[in-house]
PDB file of C-alpha atoms in Angstrom:
ATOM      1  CA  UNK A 777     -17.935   5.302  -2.549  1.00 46.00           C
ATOM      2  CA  UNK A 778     -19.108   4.556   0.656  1.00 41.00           C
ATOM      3  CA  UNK A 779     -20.572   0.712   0.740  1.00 41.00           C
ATOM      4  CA  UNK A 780     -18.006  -1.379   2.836  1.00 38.00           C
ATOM      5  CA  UNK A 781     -18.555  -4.640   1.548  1.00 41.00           C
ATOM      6  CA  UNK A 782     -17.402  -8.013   2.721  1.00 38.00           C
ATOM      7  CA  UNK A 783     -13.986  -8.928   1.946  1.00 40.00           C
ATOM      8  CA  UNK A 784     -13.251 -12.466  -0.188  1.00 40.00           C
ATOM      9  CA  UNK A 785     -12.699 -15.333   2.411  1.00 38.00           C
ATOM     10  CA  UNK A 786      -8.909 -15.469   3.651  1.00 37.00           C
ATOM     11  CA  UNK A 787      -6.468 -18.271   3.715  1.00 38.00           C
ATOM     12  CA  UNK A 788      -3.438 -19.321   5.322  1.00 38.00           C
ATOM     13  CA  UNK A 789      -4.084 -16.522   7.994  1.00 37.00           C
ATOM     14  CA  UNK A 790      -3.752 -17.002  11.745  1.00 41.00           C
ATOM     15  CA  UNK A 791      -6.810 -17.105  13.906  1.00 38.00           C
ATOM     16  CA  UNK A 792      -8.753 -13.769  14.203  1.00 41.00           C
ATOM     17  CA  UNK A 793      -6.630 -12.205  10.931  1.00 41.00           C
ATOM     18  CA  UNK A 794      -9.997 -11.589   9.275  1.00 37.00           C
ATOM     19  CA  UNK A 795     -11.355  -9.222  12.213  1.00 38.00           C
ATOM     20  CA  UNK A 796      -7.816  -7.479  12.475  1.00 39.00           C
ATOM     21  CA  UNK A 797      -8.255  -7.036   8.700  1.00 38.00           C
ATOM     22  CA  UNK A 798     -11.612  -5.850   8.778  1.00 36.00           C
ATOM     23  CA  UNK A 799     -10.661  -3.484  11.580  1.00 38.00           C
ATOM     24  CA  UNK A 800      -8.143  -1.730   9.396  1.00 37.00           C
ATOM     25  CA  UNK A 801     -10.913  -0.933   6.600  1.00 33.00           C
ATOM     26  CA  UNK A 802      -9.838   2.634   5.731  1.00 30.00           C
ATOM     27  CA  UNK A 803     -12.332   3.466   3.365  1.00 33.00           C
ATOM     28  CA  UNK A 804     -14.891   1.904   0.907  1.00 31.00           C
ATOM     29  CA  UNK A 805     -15.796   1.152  -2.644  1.00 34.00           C
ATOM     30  CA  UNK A 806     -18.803  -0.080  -4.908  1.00 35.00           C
ATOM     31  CA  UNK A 807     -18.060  -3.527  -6.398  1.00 38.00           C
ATOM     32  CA  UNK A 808     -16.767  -4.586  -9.607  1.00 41.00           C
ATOM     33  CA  UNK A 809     -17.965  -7.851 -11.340  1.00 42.00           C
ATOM     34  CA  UNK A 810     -18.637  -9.335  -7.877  1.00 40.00           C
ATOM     35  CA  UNK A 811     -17.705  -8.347  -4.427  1.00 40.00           C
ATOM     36  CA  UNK A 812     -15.487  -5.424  -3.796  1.00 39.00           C
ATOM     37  CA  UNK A 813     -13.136  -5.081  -0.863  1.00 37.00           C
ATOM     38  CA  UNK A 814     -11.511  -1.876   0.567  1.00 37.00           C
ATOM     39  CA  UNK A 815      -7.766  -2.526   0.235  1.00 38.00           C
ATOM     40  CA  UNK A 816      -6.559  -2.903   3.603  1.00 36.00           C
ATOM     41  CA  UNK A 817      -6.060  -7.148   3.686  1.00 33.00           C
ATOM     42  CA  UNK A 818      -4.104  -8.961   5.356  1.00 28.00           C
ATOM     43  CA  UNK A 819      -1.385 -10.788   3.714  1.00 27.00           C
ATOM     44  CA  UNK A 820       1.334 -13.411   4.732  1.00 24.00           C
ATOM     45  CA  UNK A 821       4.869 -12.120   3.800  1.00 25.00           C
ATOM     46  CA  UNK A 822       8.258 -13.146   4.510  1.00 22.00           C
ATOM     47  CA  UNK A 823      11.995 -12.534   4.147  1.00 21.00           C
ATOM     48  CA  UNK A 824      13.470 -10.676   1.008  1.00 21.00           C
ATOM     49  CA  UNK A 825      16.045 -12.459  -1.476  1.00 21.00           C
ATOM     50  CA  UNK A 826      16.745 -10.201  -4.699  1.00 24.00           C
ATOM     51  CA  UNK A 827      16.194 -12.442  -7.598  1.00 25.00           C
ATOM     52  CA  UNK A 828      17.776 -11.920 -11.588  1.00 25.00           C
ATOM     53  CA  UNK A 829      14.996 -10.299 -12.644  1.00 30.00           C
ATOM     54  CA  UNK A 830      14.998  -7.298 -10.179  1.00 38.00           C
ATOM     55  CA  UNK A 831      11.824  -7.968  -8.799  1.00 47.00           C
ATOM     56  CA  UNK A 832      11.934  -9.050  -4.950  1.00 47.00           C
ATOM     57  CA  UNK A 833      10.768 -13.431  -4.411  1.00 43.00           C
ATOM     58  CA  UNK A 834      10.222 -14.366  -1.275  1.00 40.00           C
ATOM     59  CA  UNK A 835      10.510 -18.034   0.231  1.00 36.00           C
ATOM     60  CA  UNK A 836       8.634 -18.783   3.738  1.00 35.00           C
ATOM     61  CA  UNK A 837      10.495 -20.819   6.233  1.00 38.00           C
ATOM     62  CA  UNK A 838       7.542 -21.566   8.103  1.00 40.00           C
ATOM     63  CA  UNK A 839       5.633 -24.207   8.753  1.00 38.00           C
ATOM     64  CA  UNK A 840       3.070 -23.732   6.269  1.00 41.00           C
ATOM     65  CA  UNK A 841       5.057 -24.486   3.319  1.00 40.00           C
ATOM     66  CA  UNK A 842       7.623 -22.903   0.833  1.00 42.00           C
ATOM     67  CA  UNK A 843       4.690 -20.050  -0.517  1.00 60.00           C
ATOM     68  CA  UNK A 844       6.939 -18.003  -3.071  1.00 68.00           C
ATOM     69  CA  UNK A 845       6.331 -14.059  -2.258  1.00 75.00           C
ATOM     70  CA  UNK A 846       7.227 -11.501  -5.063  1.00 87.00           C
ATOM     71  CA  UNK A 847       7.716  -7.600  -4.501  1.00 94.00           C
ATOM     72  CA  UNK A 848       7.556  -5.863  -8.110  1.00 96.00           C
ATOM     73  CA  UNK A 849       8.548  -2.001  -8.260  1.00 97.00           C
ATOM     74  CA  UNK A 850       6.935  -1.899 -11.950  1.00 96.00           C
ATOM     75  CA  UNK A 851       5.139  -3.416 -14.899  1.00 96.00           C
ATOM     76  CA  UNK A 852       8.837  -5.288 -16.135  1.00 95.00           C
ATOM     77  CA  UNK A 853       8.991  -7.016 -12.676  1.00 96.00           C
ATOM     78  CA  UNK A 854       5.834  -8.514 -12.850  1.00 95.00           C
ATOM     79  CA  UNK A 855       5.294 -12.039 -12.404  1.00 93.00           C
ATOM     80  CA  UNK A 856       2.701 -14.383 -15.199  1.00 94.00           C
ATOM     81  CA  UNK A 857      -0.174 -14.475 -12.242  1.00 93.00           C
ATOM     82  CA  UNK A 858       1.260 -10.699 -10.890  1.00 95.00           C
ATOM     83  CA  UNK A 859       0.331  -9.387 -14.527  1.00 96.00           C
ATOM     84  CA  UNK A 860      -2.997 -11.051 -14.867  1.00 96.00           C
ATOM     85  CA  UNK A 861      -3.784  -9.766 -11.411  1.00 95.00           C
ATOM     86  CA  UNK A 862      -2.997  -6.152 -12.876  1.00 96.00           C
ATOM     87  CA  UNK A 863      -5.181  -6.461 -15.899  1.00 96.00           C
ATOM     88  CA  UNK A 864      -8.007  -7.507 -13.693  1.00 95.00           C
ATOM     89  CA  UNK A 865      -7.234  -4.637 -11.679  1.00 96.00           C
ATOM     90  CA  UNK A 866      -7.484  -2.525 -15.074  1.00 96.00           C
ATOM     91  CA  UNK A 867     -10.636  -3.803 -15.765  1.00 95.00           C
ATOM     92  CA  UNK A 868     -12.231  -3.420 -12.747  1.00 94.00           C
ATOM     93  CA  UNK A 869     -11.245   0.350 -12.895  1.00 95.00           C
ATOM     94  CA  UNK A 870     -11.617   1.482 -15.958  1.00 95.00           C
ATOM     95  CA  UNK A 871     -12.604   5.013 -16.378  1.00 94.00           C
ATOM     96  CA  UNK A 872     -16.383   3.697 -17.629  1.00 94.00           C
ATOM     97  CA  UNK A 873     -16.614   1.502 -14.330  1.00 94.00           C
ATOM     98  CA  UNK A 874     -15.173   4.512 -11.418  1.00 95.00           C
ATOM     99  CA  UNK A 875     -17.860   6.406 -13.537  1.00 95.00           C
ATOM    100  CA  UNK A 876     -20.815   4.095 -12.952  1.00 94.00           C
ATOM    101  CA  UNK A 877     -19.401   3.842  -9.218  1.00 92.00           C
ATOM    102  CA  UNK A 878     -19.310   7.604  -8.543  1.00 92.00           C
ATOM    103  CA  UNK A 879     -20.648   9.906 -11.392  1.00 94.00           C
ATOM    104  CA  UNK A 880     -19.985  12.604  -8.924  1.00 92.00           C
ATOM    105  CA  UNK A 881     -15.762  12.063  -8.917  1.00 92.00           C
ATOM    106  CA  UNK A 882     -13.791  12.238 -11.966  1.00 93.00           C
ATOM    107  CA  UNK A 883     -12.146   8.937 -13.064  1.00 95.00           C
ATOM    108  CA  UNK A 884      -8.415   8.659 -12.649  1.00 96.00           C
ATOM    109  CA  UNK A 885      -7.693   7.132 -16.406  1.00 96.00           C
ATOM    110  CA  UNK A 886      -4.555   4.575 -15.350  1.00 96.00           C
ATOM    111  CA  UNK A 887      -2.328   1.780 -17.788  1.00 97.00           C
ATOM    112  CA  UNK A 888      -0.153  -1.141 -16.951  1.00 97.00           C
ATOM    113  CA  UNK A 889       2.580   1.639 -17.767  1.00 97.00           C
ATOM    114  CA  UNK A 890       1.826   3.600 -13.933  1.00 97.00           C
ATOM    115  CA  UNK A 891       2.062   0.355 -12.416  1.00 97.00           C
ATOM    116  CA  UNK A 892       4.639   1.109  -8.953  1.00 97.00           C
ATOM    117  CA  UNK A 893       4.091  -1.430  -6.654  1.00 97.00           C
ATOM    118  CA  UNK A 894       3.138  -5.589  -6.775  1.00 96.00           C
ATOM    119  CA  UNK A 895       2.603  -7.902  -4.042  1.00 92.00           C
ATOM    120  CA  UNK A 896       1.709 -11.336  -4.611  1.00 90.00           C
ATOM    121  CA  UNK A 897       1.968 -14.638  -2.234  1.00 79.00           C
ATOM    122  CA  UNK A 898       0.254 -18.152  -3.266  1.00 76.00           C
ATOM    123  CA  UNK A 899      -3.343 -16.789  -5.101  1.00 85.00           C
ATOM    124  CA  UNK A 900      -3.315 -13.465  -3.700  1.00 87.00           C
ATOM    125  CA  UNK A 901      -1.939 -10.686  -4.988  1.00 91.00           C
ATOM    126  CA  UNK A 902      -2.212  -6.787  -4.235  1.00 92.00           C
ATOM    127  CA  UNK A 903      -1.083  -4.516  -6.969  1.00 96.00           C
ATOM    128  CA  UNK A 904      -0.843  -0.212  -6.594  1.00 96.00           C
ATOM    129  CA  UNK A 905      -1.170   1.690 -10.124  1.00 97.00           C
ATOM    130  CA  UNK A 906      -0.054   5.749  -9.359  1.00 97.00           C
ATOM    131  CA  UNK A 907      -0.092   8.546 -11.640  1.00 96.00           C
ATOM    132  CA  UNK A 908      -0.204  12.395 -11.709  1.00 94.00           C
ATOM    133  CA  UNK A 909      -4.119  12.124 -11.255  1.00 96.00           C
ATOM    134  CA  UNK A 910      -4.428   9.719  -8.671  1.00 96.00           C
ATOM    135  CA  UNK A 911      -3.784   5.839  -7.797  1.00 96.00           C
ATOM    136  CA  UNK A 912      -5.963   2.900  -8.062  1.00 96.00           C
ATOM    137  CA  UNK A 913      -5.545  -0.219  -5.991  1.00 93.00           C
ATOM    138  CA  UNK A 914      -6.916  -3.794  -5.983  1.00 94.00           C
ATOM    139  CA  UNK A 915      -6.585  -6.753  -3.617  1.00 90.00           C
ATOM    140  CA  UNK A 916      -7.179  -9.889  -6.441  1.00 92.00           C
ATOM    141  CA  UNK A 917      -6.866 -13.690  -5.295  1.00 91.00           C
ATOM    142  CA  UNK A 918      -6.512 -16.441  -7.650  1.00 93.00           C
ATOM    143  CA  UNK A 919      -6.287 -14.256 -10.753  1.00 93.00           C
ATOM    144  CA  UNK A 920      -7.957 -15.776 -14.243  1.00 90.00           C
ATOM    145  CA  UNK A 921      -9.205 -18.883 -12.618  1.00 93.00           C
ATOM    146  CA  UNK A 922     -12.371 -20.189 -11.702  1.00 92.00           C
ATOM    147  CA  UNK A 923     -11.805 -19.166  -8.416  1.00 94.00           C
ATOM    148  CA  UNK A 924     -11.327 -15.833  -9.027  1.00 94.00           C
ATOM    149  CA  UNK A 925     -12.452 -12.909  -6.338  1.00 93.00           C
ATOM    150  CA  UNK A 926     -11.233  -9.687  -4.921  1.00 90.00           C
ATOM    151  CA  UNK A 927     -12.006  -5.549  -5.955  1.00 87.00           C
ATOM    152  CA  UNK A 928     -10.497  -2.549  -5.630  1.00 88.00           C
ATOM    153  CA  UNK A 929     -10.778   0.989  -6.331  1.00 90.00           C
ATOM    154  CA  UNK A 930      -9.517   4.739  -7.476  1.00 94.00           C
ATOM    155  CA  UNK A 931      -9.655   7.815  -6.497  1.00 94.00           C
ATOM    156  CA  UNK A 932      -7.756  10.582  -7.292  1.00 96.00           C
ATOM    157  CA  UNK A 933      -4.801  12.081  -4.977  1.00 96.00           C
ATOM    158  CA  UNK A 934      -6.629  14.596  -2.403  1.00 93.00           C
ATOM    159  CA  UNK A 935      -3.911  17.169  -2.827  1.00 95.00           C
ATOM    160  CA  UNK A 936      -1.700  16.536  -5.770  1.00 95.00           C
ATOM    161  CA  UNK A 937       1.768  15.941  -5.708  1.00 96.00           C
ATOM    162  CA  UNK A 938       1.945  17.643  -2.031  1.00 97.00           C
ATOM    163  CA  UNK A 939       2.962  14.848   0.371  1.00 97.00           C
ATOM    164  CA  UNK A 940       2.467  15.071   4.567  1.00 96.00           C
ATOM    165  CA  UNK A 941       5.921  14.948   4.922  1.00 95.00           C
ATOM    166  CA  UNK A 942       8.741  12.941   3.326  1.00 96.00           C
ATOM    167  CA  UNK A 943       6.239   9.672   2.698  1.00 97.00           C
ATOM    168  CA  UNK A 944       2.890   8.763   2.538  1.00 96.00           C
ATOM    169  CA  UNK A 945       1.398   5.786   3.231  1.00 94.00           C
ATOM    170  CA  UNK A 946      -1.273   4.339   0.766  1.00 92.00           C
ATOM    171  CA  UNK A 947      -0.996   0.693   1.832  1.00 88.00           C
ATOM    172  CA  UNK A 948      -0.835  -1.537   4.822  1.00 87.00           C
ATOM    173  CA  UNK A 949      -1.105  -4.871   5.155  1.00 83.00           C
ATOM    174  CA  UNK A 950      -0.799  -7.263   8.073  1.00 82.00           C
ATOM    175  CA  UNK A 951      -1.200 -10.750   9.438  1.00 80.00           C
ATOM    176  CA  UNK A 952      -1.911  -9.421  12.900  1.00 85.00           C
ATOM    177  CA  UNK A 953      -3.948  -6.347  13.910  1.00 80.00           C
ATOM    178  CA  UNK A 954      -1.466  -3.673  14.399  1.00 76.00           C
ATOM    179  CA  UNK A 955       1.456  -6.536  13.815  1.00 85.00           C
ATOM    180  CA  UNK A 956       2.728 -10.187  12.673  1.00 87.00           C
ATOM    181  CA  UNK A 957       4.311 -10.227   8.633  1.00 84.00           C
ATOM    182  CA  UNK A 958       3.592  -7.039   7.179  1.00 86.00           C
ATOM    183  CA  UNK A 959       3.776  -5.045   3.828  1.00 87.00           C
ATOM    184  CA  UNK A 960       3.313  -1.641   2.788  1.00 91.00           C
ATOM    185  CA  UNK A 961       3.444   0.448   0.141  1.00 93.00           C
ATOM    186  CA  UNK A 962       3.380   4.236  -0.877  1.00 95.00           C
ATOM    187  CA  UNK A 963       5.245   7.246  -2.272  1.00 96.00           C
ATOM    188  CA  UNK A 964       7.910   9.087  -1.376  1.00 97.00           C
ATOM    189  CA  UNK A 965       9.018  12.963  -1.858  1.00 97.00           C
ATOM    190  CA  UNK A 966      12.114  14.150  -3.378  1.00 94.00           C
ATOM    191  CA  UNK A 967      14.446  14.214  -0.345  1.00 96.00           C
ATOM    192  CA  UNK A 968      14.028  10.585   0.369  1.00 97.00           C
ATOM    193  CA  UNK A 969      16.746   8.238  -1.021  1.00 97.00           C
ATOM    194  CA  UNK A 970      16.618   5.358   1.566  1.00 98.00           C
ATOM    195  CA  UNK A 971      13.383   4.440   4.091  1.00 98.00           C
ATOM    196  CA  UNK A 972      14.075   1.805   6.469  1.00 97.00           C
ATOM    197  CA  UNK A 973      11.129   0.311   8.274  1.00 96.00           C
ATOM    198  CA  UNK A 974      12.094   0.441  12.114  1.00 96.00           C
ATOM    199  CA  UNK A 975      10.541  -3.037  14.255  1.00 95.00           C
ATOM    200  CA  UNK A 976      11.474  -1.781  17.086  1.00 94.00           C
ATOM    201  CA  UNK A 977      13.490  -4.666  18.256  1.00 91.00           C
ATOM    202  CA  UNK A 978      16.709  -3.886  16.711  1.00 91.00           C
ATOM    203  CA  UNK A 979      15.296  -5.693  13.266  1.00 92.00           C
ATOM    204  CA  UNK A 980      14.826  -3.062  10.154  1.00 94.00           C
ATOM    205  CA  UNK A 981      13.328  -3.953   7.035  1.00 93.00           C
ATOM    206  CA  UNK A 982      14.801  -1.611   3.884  1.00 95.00           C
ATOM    207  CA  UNK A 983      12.181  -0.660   1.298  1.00 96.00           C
ATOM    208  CA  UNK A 984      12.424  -0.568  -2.590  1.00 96.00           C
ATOM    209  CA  UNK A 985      12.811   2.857  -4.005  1.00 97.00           C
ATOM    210  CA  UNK A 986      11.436   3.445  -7.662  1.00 96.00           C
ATOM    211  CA  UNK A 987      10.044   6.321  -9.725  1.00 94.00           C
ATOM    212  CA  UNK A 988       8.765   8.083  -6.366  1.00 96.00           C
ATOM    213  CA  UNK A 989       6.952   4.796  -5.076  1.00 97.00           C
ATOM    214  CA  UNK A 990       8.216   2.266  -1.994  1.00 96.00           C
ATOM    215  CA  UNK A 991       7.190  -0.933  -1.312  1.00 94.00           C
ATOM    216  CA  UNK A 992       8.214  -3.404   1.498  1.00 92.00           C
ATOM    217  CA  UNK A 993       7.940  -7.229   3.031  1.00 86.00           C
ATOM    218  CA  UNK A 994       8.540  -8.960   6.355  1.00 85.00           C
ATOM    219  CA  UNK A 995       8.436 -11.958   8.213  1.00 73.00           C
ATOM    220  CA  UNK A 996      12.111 -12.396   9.437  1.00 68.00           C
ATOM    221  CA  UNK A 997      11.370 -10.672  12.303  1.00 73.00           C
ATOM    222  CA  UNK A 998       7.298 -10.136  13.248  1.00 81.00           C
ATOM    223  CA  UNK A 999       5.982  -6.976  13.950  1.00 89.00           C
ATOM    224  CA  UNK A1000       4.537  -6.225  17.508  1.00 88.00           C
ATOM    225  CA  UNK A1001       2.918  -2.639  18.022  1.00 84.00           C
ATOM    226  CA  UNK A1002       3.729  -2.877  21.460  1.00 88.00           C
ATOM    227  CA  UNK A1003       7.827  -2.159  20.096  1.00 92.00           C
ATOM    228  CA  UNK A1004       6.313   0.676  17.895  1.00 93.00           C
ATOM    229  CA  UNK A1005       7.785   0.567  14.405  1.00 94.00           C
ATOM    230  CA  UNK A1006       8.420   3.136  12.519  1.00 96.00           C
ATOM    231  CA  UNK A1007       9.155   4.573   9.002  1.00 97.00           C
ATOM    232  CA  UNK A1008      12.403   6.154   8.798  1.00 98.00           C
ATOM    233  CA  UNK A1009      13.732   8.282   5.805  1.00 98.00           C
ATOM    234  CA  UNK A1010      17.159   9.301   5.270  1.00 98.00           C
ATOM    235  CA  UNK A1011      18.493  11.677   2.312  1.00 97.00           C
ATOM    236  CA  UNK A1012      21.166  11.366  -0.054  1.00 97.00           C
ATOM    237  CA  UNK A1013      23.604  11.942   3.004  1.00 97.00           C
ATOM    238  CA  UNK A1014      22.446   9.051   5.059  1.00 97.00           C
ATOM    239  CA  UNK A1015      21.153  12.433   7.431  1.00 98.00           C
ATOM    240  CA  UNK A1016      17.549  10.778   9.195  1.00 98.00           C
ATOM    241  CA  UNK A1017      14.731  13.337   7.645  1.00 97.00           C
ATOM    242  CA  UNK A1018      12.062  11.987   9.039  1.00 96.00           C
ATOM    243  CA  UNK A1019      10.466   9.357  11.546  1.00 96.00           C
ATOM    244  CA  UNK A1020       6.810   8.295  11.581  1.00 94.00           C
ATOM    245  CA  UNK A1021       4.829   5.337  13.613  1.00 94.00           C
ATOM    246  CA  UNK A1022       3.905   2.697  11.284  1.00 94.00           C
ATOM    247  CA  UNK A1023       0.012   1.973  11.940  1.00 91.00           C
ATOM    248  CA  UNK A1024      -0.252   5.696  13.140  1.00 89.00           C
ATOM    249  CA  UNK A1025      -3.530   7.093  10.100  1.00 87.00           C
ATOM    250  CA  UNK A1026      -2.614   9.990   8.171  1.00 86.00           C
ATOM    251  CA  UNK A1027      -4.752  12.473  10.135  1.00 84.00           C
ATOM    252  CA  UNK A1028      -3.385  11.360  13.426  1.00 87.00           C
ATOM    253  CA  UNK A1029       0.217  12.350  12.371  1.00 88.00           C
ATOM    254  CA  UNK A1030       2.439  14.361  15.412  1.00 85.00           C
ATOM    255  CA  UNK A1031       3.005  17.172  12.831  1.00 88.00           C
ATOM    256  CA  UNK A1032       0.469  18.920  10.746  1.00 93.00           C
ATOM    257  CA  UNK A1033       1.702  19.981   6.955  1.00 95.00           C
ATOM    258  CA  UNK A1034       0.654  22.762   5.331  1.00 95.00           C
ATOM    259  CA  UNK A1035       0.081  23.522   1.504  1.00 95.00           C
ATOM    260  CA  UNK A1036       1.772  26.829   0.115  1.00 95.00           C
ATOM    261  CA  UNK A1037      -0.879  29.005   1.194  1.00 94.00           C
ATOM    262  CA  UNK A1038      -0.100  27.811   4.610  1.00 93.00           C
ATOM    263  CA  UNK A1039      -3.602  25.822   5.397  1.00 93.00           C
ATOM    264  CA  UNK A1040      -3.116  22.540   6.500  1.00 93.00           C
ATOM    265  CA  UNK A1041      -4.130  19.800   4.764  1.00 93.00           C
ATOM    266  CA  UNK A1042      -2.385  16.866   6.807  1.00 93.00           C
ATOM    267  CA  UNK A1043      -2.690  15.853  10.317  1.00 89.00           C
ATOM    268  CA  UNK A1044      -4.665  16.806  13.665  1.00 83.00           C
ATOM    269  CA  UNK A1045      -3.241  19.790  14.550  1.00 79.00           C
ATOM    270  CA  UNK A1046      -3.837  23.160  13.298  1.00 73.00           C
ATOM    271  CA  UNK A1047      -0.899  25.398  14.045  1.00 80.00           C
ATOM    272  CA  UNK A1048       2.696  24.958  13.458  1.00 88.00           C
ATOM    273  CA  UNK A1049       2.665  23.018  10.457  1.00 93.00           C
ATOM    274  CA  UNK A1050       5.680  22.036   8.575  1.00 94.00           C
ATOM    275  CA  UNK A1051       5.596  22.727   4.597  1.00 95.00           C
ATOM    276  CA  UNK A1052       3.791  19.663   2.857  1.00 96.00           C
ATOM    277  CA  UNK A1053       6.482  17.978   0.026  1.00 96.00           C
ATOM    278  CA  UNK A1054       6.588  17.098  -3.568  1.00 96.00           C
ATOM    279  CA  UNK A1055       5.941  13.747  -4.570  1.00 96.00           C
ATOM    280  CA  UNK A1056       9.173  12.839  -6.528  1.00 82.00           C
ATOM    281  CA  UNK A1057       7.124  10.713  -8.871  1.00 72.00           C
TER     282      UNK A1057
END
C-alpha cells in the first residue's frame, strides 16, 4: 500500500484546493476498478440544520449555488446517492480486493452495518466504515453514473481499541490547505460525551456523537490555521478532558500515550506518556 496515485479531478474548489489537497496525502493505496485516491480530499461544506430524519443536510449560502450537504452518523441516515456511494465503497474493499492489494496485511472484512460516518455534497461523497478490526474509507464522486470515479482503502486499526487520548482523528478534509470549510471525522473514547471543534475566533462547530464515532461540517465561519483550531472534549460533566490542534498529525501530538505495558505507541515523545484510551465503540 504504498502507490500514491492521482486523485479524480475536483470541482467547485477554490484556486490551488487541489495542491492543498494533495499536500495533505497521509498515506497511500493500490487502485480499485480505476484510479485510487488516498482519502485526504478536499470538500466544500457548510452550515448544519438537523433535518427529520436525524441525519445532518446542509444548504450553502454562497455564491455558488444552494449544493445540499448531508452528515450521516450511520447506515439509517444515509441518503439514495450516500448509500450507493457506500456500496461502491464495499466493493472496492472487499476482503478478495485488500487481498489482491496487499497479500501481506490481513483484510478488515466490513458491512453497510459498521457504517459511522457519511459526508456527501453535490457528486461527492466520503463515507468511513469502522469496526473492531479496523476501518475502511473511500472518497466516491458521482456514485452509479457514468461519471463515476474515486477509491479508497482499509487497513486495520494499528493498536486496537487503544486511542492517543480522548479522540482520534481518521479524517480531514478541507477547502484550504490547513483551512477554509472543513470536515472531519473519527472516534472517540469512553470519557467523551461532547467535542466541540474550537476556530479560534470565538466560532465552535459541535460534532455528532454515535456508537464511539464523530463527525463534523463547517462553513459558517472558515477556518484559518493562523487562529489555531482545536478539538475540544468534555465529559459527562461538561469538565474540558482534553484539547488538541486540529491539522496537528497523530505522531506530532504534545503528549505521547502509552499502551498498558507502558511503551508508547502515540506521539513524538518518549517519556512521560499519558495512558492511551478505549475506543468506546
Amino acid at each position: 500500500m504504498n502507490d500514491i496515485l492521482d486523485l479524480p479531478g475536483e470541482r467547485d474548489l477554490p484556486p490551488g484546493a487541489s495542491l492543498a489537497m494533495r499536500a495533505r496525502i497521509l498515506d497511500s493505496v493500490s487502485p480499485p476498478p480505476a484510479r485510487t485516491p488516498r482519502l485526504r480530499a478536499a470538500v466544500a461544506v457548510a452550515a448544519l440544520l438537523v433535518v427529520a430524519s436525524g441525519a445532518v443536510a446542509v444548504v450553502s449560502d454562497r455564491p455558488e449555488g444552494s449544493t445540499v450537504q448531508v452528515l450521516a452518523m450511520g447506515a439509517g441516515e444515509l441518503s439514495p446517492s450516500l448509500r450507493r456511494a457506500a456500496e461502491r465503497c464495499l466493493q472496492w474493499n472487499s476482503p478478495q480486493r485488500q487481498t489482491q492489494r496487499d497479500p501481506q496485511e490481513p483484510p478488515v472484512p466490513v458491512s453497510l452495518a459498521d457504517l459511522a460516518v457519511g459526508t456527501e455534497r453535490g457528486g461527492r461523497a466520503l463515507v468511513l466504515f469502522m469496526n473492531d478490526v479496523g476501518y475502511a474509507t473511500c472518497d466516491v464522486e458521482w456514485a452509479g453514473t457514468a461519471r463515476e470515479s474515486g477509491g479508497g482503502t482499509a487497513e486495520p486499526w494499528p493498536h486496537g481499541e487503544l486511542l492517543p487520548g480522548p479522540v482520534q482523528r481518521l479524517l480531514l478534509t478541507s477547502t484550504e490547505a490547513d483551512g477554509g470549510d472543513v470536515s472531519v471525522s473519527g472516534r472517540v473514547g469512553s470519557r467523551v460525551h461532547r467535542l466541540v471543534l474550537d476556530h479560534g475566533d470565538g466560532h465552535t462547530t459541535t460534532a455528532r456523537l454515535s456508537r464511539g464515532a464523530f463527525g463534523l461540517m463547517t462553513s459558517d465561519a472558515r477556518l484559518s490555521a493562523g487562529d489555531a483550531p482545536e478539538l475540544v472534549s468534555y465529559d459527562a460533566t461538561g469538565t474540558e478532558i482534553d484539547r488538541r490542534p486540529l491539522f496537528q498529525a497523530e505522531d506530532e501530538l504534545e503528549h505521547c500515550y502509552a499502551g498498558p505495558d507502558g511503551k508508547r505507541i502515540y506521539g513524538r515523545t518518549a517519556s512521560g506518556c499519558r495512558p492511551a484510551e478505549k475506543w468506546r465503540g
